[in-house]
Amino acid sequence: MSDVAGVGWWGEKPSPSLAWGRRLAASWASTLGAALVLGLGVGAAPAAGQQMDHAGHRMPMAEGAWRMPPMDPNMPMLPGLEMALPPVAPFLAAAGIDISTLPEARPSEVVEMAGGDTLDVDVSIVRRTLNGHEMAMYGYNGQYPGPLIQAPQGSTVVVRVTNRIESPTTVHWHGVRLDNAFDGVPGLTQAPIEVGETFVYDVKVPDAGMFWYHPHVREDVQQDLGLYGNLLVTPPDPEYFGPAHREEVLVLDDILMDEAGAIPWGEEAPTHALMGRFGTVMLVNGETDHGLDVRPGEVVRFYMTNVANTRTFNVTFGEARVKLVGSDVGRYERETWVQSVVIAPAERYVVDVQFPEEGPVVIANSIQAVNHFRGEFYPHVDTLAVVTVGGDPAEGSTADGYEDLRENAAVVAELDPLRAHAGREPEYTLETTVRVNGLPLPIVVSMEIDTLYVPPMEWNDAMPMMNWLSTGDQVTWILREAGTGRENGDIAWTFDEGDLVKIRVFNDPDSFHPMNHPIHVHGQRFVVLARDGMANDNLVWKDTAIVPVGSTMDILVEMSNPGDWMLHCHIAEHLHAGMMFDFTVRPAP
Amino acid sequence: MRWSSLVLTPLVGVLALGVGGATLGAEWEACLQPASPEYYQFAMVPTGRVPGTGNARGTADVWFPHTPFGVAVSPDGSYRYEFRLRFERLRLPRQGSFVVWVTTTDLDQVEAVGELTDPAAFEGEVGWNKFLVVVTHEDAFDPEAATWQGPVVIRGMSRSGMMHTMAGHGPFEQEKCSSYGYE
């Protein structure tokens, strides 16, 4: 069995930063511990006489103590686990602080920046009300999501981040090929920003597209509590994308709550280490009731970002036609019609949607969930947002030209030559697998039975009890290098600037309990050359791509940015369960 | 063999060399041989009801059709698959046709996919999470037929069909199946 003790508190490579991790963990734990002693008296152990209300799956405990996450009341409790709790302490933000004293968070604001401009960003504790519950959460400049930063392509903007939450943090500029020192990975590119300290990020933005920023310290907690925002890098060409009447942002998220509020997070290590922490409340732009008014015929460009810990969404726009025009780092070779948008954690997609008819249009997450107990798929739809179409019709060539699908000659000229690499062997192959150590026996037995069939994707938390009880101390998710057998932080890759490196990622379906993984490469960009041996006929630059169970994905990474960079699964709990390593790109002589 | 894509991908790539423009040429597309993830392959098993087919064997390879998203689903979230049937020792009938169907596991939906004219290679599509592939012996292939009339020659079930209720089994041995709608 693997020893996961080397996995740091915030998810960086265990060595040489382990000392930092332990110190920070101790720091945060001591802070929390003091708060708990003073305030709530929260502990990991259940109080004597606790009774699981199986009908409602509730434990009659204080808000800050462990409560079992909501689960289908028709599903029986796994025998032997009725009183089980995760073997870590529960954590809620601002424990011991009167929530009413916290500043109320406000919606995201747009910050237009020019090259050289400076933005001050405070990372702070805020008050939010979700589903009728006042909660302490985190915010960038007190906003949900954080400020939408707009910057012109090719510029460098300065973001001065001050940490005013209760634990260390950093800011990672996801997908941005900026200078290595500002990538926001503690222990690798910077020291964590301690409470009360400031770090200045020079954010160089060479590529157009919709990017995002988030912590790289306990993402499973800090990001889930609201620390995320978009960075829109605008190209100089006003016709970079086709015409649209307006542009909107859709930041997709979920948060795990029950009738008492947020289910606590794990303090020393993440809970939900098996499948990641699926939420029960859907959030769009931080809201539970996001809405939009548009005119009939209006073409709306949606910049979609998935900031959820683990949930992959299948987003539908009612009966409206959806034109896919861009993804993580720019435009596709060719625009295409799609019926829905499958967006994995950390991915971005850009779609143009025309709303022809008056009336409401529901933007929904439409999935076939799995009920492992019954052995069934079942349809499940969550409303994400409602578009109200009404008023005077939108007019002009924008509406008329919506039917056109563009081929982007410049993108084709840049990306098509990369197809020549489809035919050669990859330089490296990574296999994904998982090891567990110390999970309760009923969970292990149930998982072994369950793996008679593993779906390509986990769209929902089909085993919330087992998932909740698994922590990052008991589960090790693994990226294993084929050939050497090296795993996670032991993988040692060095490249030269300018290298085009082909990497194959194989999601091993024969591992103990496989799951889909969104693979993210820091500081570089890549194209997905092929999946399961089938060539990709419409390339786009990416920084994150999903690998379903059993599938093989070939990516070609352009090593264009010198420094030490991470490669990891972007399911927050998998990252903290070890599924990561770093590689080096040496500068060109 | 798990790494079937290792074998096939280089071939695809070699054929791709020198291909210009964004649109793949038809000849190149024809050469693409998607490598089915072995995990989702399933066996095609004869019924023995049709003379001369009892020793037939077959495999269904299953993969996602091309999608920008890496996983192909319909708007309701159902997986979309392409499949390829490969049979051995399956002789085509002298009279009538072998017809390939897909159906849900409870047989409430049936679709005719096509006539099996090459036992070594037949490709089709299916949009259900759990499904059966059924080959029957019909008088003729009728793409509008609601279901089959002739005997089943050979059939197989998607890997997802192995996902079965735990009621009454394993750790849920004490759960009564009847409580969950099972008889």
Coordinates of N, CA and C in Angstrom, one line a residue, chain A residues 10-149:
Chain A
W10 N -1.2 21.5 0.8 CA -1.8 22.3 -0.2 C -1.7 21.6 -1.6
G11 N -1.0 20.5 -1.7 CA -1.0 19.9 -3.0 C 0.3 20.1 -3.8
E12 N 1.3 20.6 -3.3 CA 2.5 20.8 -4.1 C 3.3 19.5 -3.9
K13 N 4.3 19.4 -4.7 CA 5.2 18.3 -4.7 C 5.7 18.1 -3.2
P14 N 5.7 16.9 -2.8 CA 6.1 16.6 -1.4 C 7.5 17.2 -1.0
S15 N 8.4 16.9 -1.9 CA 9.8 17.4 -1.6 C 10.1 18.4 -2.7
P16 N 10.7 19.5 -2.4 CA 11.3 19.9 -1.1 C 10.4 20.7 -0.2
S17 N 9.1 20.7 -0.6 CA 8.3 21.7 0.1 C 7.5 21.1 1.3
L18 N 7.9 19.8 1.6 CA 7.1 19.2 2.6 C 7.2 20.0 4.0
A19 N 8.4 20.5 4.2 CA 8.5 21.2 5.4 C 7.5 22.4 5.5
W20 N 7.4 23.1 4.4 CA 6.4 24.1 4.3 C 5.0 23.6 4.6
G21 N 4.7 22.5 4.0 CA 3.4 21.9 4.2 C 3.1 21.6 5.6
R22 N 4.1 21.0 6.3 CA 3.8 20.7 7.7 C 3.7 21.9 8.5
R23 N 4.5 22.9 8.2 CA 4.5 24.1 9.0 C 3.1 24.8 8.8
L24 N 2.7 24.8 7.5 CA 1.4 25.5 7.3 C 0.3 24.7 7.9
A25 N 0.4 23.4 7.7 CA -0.7 22.6 8.3 C -0.8 22.9 9.8
A26 N 0.3 22.9 10.4 CA 0.3 23.1 11.8 C -0.2 24.5 12.1
S27 N 0.2 25.5 11.3 CA -0.3 26.8 11.6 C -1.8 26.9 11.5
W28 N -2.3 26.4 10.4 CA -3.7 26.5 10.2 C -4.5 25.7 11.2
A29 N -3.9 24.5 11.5 CA -4.6 23.6 12.4 C -4.6 24.3 13.8
S30 N -3.5 24.9 14.1 CA -3.5 25.5 15.5 C -4.5 26.7 15.5
T31 N -4.5 27.5 14.5 CA -5.5 28.6 14.4 C -6.9 28.0 14.6
L32 N -7.2 27.0 13.8 CA -8.5 26.4 13.9 C -8.8 25.8 15.2
G33 N -7.8 25.1 15.7 CA -7.9 24.5 17.0 C -8.3 25.5 18.1
A34 N -7.6 26.6 18.1 CA -7.9 27.6 19.1 C -9.4 28.1 18.9
A35 N -9.8 28.3 17.7 CA -11.1 28.8 17.4 C -12.1 27.7 17.9
L36 N -11.8 26.5 17.7 CA -12.7 25.5 18.0 C -12.9 25.3 19.5
V37 N -11.7 25.4 20.2 CA -11.7 25.3 21.6 C -12.6 26.5 22.2
L38 N -12.4 27.6 21.6 CA -13.1 28.8 22.1 C -14.6 28.8 21.8
G39 N -14.8 28.2 20.6 CA -16.2 28.4 20.2 C -17.0 27.1 20.1
L40 N -16.7 26.3 19.3 CA -17.7 25.2 18.9 C -17.4 23.9 19.6
G41 N -16.2 23.7 20.0 CA -15.9 22.4 20.5 C -16.0 21.3 19.5
V42 N -15.7 21.5 18.3 CA -15.9 20.5 17.3 C -14.8 19.5 17.3
G43 N -15.1 18.3 17.2 CA -14.1 17.2 17.1 C -14.5 16.2 16.1
A44 N -13.6 15.3 15.7 CA -13.9 14.3 14.7 C -14.7 13.2 15.2
A45 N -14.6 12.9 16.5 CA -15.3 11.8 17.1 C -16.8 12.1 17.3
P46 N -17.7 11.2 17.0 CA -19.1 11.4 17.2 C -19.4 11.5 18.7
A47 N -20.4 12.3 19.0 CA -20.8 12.4 20.4 C -21.5 11.1 20.8
A48 N -21.4 10.8 22.1 CA -22.1 9.6 22.5 C -23.6 9.7 22.3
G49 N -24.2 8.7 21.9 CA -25.6 8.6 21.7 C -26.1 9.2 20.4
Q50 N -25.2 9.6 19.5 CA -25.7 10.1 18.2 C -26.4 9.0 17.5
Q51 N -27.5 9.5 16.9 CA -28.3 8.5 16.1 C -28.4 9.0 14.7
M52 N -28.0 8.1 13.7 CA -28.2 8.5 12.3 C -29.7 8.4 12.0
D53 N -30.2 9.5 11.5 CA -31.6 9.5 11.0 C -31.5 9.0 9.6
H54 N -31.7 7.8 9.4 CA -31.5 7.2 8.1 C -32.5 7.7 7.1
A55 N -33.7 8.1 7.5 CA -34.7 8.6 6.6 C -34.2 9.9 5.9
G56 N -33.6 10.7 6.8 CA -33.1 12.0 6.3 C -31.6 12.0 6.2
H57 N -30.9 10.9 6.6 CA -29.5 10.9 6.6 C -28.9 12.1 7.3
R58 N -29.3 12.3 8.5 CA -28.8 13.5 9.2 C -28.2 13.0 10.6
M59 N -27.2 13.6 11.0 CA -26.8 13.4 12.4 C -27.1 14.7 13.2
P60 N -27.8 14.5 14.3 CA -28.2 15.7 15.1 C -26.9 16.3 15.8
M61 N -26.2 17.0 15.0 CA -25.0 17.6 15.5 C -25.0 19.1 15.2
A62 N -24.1 19.8 15.9 CA -23.9 21.2 15.6 C -23.5 21.5 14.2
E63 N -23.7 22.7 13.7 CA -23.4 23.0 12.3 C -22.0 22.8 12.0
G64 N -21.1 23.0 12.9 CA -19.7 22.9 12.6 C -19.1 21.5 12.8
A65 N -20.0 20.6 13.2 CA -19.5 19.2 13.3 C -19.9 18.4 12.1
W66 N -19.4 17.2 12.1 CA -19.7 16.4 10.9 C -21.1 16.0 10.8
R67 N -21.6 16.2 9.6 CA -23.0 15.7 9.3 C -22.8 14.9 8.0
M68 N -23.5 13.9 7.9 CA -23.4 13.1 6.7 C -24.0 13.8 5.5
P69 N -23.4 13.8 4.4 CA -23.9 14.5 3.3 C -25.3 13.9 2.8
P70 N -26.1 14.7 2.2 CA -27.4 14.2 1.8 C -27.2 13.0 0.8
M71 N -28.1 12.1 0.9 CA -28.1 11.0 -0.1 C -29.5 10.5 -0.3
D72 N -29.6 9.8 -1.4 CA -31.0 9.3 -1.8 C -31.5 8.5 -0.6
P73 N -32.7 8.9 0.0 CA -33.2 8.2 1.1 C -33.7 6.8 0.7
N74 N -33.8 6.5 -0.6 CA -34.2 5.2 -1.0 C -33.0 4.2 -1.0
M75 N -31.9 4.8 -0.9 CA -30.7 3.9 -0.9 C -30.3 3.5 0.5
P76 N -30.2 2.2 0.8 CA -29.9 1.8 2.2 C -28.5 2.2 2.6
M77 N -28.3 2.3 3.9 CA -27.0 2.6 4.4 C -26.1 1.4 4.2
L78 N -24.8 1.7 3.9 CA -23.9 0.5 3.7 C -23.7 -0.1 5.1
P79 N -24.0 -1.4 5.3 CA -24.0 -2.0 6.6 C -22.6 -1.8 7.2
G80 N -22.5 -1.5 8.5 CA -21.3 -1.4 9.2 C -20.7 0.0 9.2
L81 N -21.4 0.9 8.5 CA -20.9 2.3 8.4 C -21.9 3.3 9.0
E82 N -22.9 2.8 9.7 CA -23.9 3.7 10.1 C -23.4 4.9 11.0
M83 N -22.4 4.6 11.8 CA -21.9 5.6 12.7 C -20.5 6.2 12.2
A84 N -20.1 5.8 11.1 CA -18.8 6.2 10.7 C -18.7 7.6 10.3
L85 N -17.5 8.2 10.6 CA -17.2 9.6 10.3 C -15.8 9.6 9.6
P86 N -15.6 10.6 8.8 CA -14.2 10.8 8.2 C -13.2 10.9 9.3
P87 N -12.0 10.3 9.2 CA -11.0 10.3 10.2 C -10.2 11.6 10.2
V88 N -10.9 12.7 9.9 CA -10.2 14.0 10.0 C -11.2 15.0 10.7
A89 N -10.7 16.1 11.1 CA -11.6 17.0 11.8 C -12.4 17.8 10.8
P90 N -13.6 18.2 11.2 CA -14.4 19.0 10.2 C -13.9 20.5 10.2
F91 N -14.0 21.1 9.1 CA -13.6 22.5 8.9 C -14.6 23.3 8.3
L92 N -15.0 24.4 8.9 CA -15.8 25.4 8.2 C -15.1 26.8 8.3
A93 N -15.3 27.6 7.3 CA -14.6 28.9 7.3 C -15.0 29.7 8.5
A94 N -14.1 30.5 9.0 CA -14.4 31.5 10.1 C -15.1 30.9 11.3
A95 N -14.6 29.7 11.6 CA -15.2 29.0 12.8 C -15.0 29.9 14.0
G96 N -16.0 30.1 14.8 CA -15.9 30.9 16.0 C -16.2 32.4 15.8
I97 N -16.4 32.8 14.6 CA -16.6 34.2 14.3 C -18.1 34.4 14.0
D98 N -18.6 35.5 14.5 CA -20.0 35.8 14.3 C -20.2 36.2 12.8
I99 N -20.9 35.3 12.1 CA -21.1 35.5 10.7 C -21.7 36.9 10.4
S100 N -22.5 37.4 11.2 CA -23.2 38.7 10.9 C -22.2 39.8 10.9
T101 N -21.0 39.6 11.5 CA -20.0 40.7 11.5 C -19.2 40.7 10.2
L102 N -19.4 39.7 9.4 CA -18.6 39.6 8.1 C -19.2 40.5 7.1
P103 N -18.4 41.1 6.2 CA -19.0 41.9 5.1 C -19.7 41.0 4.1
E104 N -20.8 41.4 3.6 CA -21.6 40.6 2.7 C -21.0 40.7 1.3
A105 N -20.8 39.5 0.7 CA -20.2 39.5 -0.6 C -21.1 40.1 -1.6
R106 N -20.5 40.6 -2.7 CA -21.3 41.2 -3.8 C -20.9 40.6 -5.1
P107 N -21.7 40.8 -6.1 CA -21.5 40.1 -7.4 C -20.2 40.6 -8.0
S108 N -19.7 39.8 -8.9 CA -18.4 40.1 -9.6 C -18.5 41.4 -10.4
E109 N -17.4 42.1 -10.4 CA -17.3 43.4 -11.1 C -16.2 43.2 -12.2
V110 N -16.4 43.9 -13.3 CA -15.5 43.9 -14.4 C -14.4 44.9 -14.2
V111 N -13.1 44.4 -14.3 CA -12.0 45.3 -14.1 C -11.2 45.3 -15.5
E112 N -11.3 46.4 -16.2 CA -10.6 46.5 -17.5 C -9.2 47.1 -17.2
M113 N -8.2 46.3 -17.6 CA -6.8 46.7 -17.3 C -6.0 46.9 -18.6
A114 N -5.1 47.8 -18.6 CA -4.2 48.0 -19.7 C -2.8 47.5 -19.2
G115 N -1.9 47.2 -20.1 CA -0.6 46.8 -19.7 C 0.0 47.7 -18.7
G116 N 0.6 47.1 -17.7 CA 1.2 47.9 -16.6 C 0.3 48.3 -15.5
D117 N -1.0 48.2 -15.7 CA -1.9 48.5 -14.6 C -1.8 47.6 -13.5
T118 N -2.1 48.1 -12.3 CA -2.1 47.3 -11.1 C -3.5 47.1 -10.5
L119 N -3.8 45.9 -10.1 CA -5.0 45.7 -9.4 C -4.7 45.1 -8.0
D120 N -5.3 45.7 -7.0 CA -5.1 45.1 -5.6 C -6.3 44.2 -5.4
V121 N -5.9 43.0 -4.9 CA -6.9 41.9 -4.6 C -6.7 41.5 -3.2
D122 N -7.8 41.6 -2.4 CA -7.8 41.1 -1.1 C -8.5 39.8 -1.1
V123 N -7.8 38.8 -0.5 CA -8.5 37.5 -0.3 C -9.1 37.5 1.1
S124 N -10.4 37.5 1.2 CA -11.0 37.8 2.5 C -12.2 36.8 2.8
I125 N -12.6 36.9 4.0 CA -13.7 36.1 4.5 C -15.0 37.0 4.3
V126 N -16.0 36.4 3.7 CA -17.2 37.2 3.4 C -18.4 36.4 3.9
R127 N -19.5 37.1 3.9 CA -20.8 36.5 4.2 C -21.6 36.2 3.0
R128 N -22.1 35.0 2.8 CA -22.9 34.7 1.7 C -24.2 34.1 2.2
T129 N -25.3 34.2 1.5 CA -26.5 33.5 1.8 C -26.8 32.6 0.6
L130 N -26.8 31.3 0.8 CA -27.1 30.3 -0.2 C -28.2 29.4 0.3
N131 N -29.2 29.3 -0.5 CA -30.4 28.4 -0.1 C -30.9 28.8 1.3
G132 N -30.9 30.1 1.6 CA -31.4 30.5 2.9 C -30.5 30.4 4.0
H133 N -29.3 30.0 3.8 CA -28.3 29.8 4.9 C -27.2 30.9 4.8
E134 N -27.1 31.6 5.9 CA -25.9 32.5 6.0 C -24.7 31.7 6.2
M135 N -23.7 31.9 5.5 CA -22.4 31.1 5.6 C -21.2 32.1 5.5
A136 N -20.2 31.6 6.1 CA -18.9 32.3 5.9 C -18.2 31.6 4.7
M137 N -17.9 32.4 3.8 CA -17.1 31.9 2.6 C -16.0 32.8 2.3
Y138 N -15.3 32.6 1.2 CA -14.1 33.4 0.9 C -14.5 34.2 -0.4
G139 N -13.7 35.3 -0.6 CA -14.0 36.0 -1.8 C -12.7 36.8 -2.2
Y140 N -12.5 37.0 -3.5 CA -11.5 37.9 -4.0 C -12.1 39.3 -4.1
N141 N -11.6 40.2 -3.3 CA -12.2 41.6 -3.2 C -13.6 41.5 -2.8
G142 N -14.0 40.6 -2.0 CA -15.3 40.5 -1.5 C -16.4 40.1 -2.6
Q143 N -16.0 39.6 -3.7 CA -16.9 39.4 -4.8 C -17.1 37.9 -5.1
Y144 N -18.2 37.5 -5.7 CA -18.5 36.2 -6.1 C -18.9 36.2 -7.6
P145 N -18.3 35.6 -8.5 CA -16.9 35.1 -8.4 C -16.0 36.4 -8.2
G146 N -14.7 36.2 -8.2 CA -13.8 37.3 -8.1 C -13.9 38.2 -9.3
P147 N -13.2 39.4 -9.2 CA -13.4 40.3 -10.3 C -13.1 39.7 -11.7
L148 N -13.9 40.0 -12.7 CA -13.6 39.6 -14.0 C -12.6 40.6 -14.6
I149 N -11.3 40.1 -14.7 CA -10.2 40.9 -15.1 C -10.2 40.8 -16.7

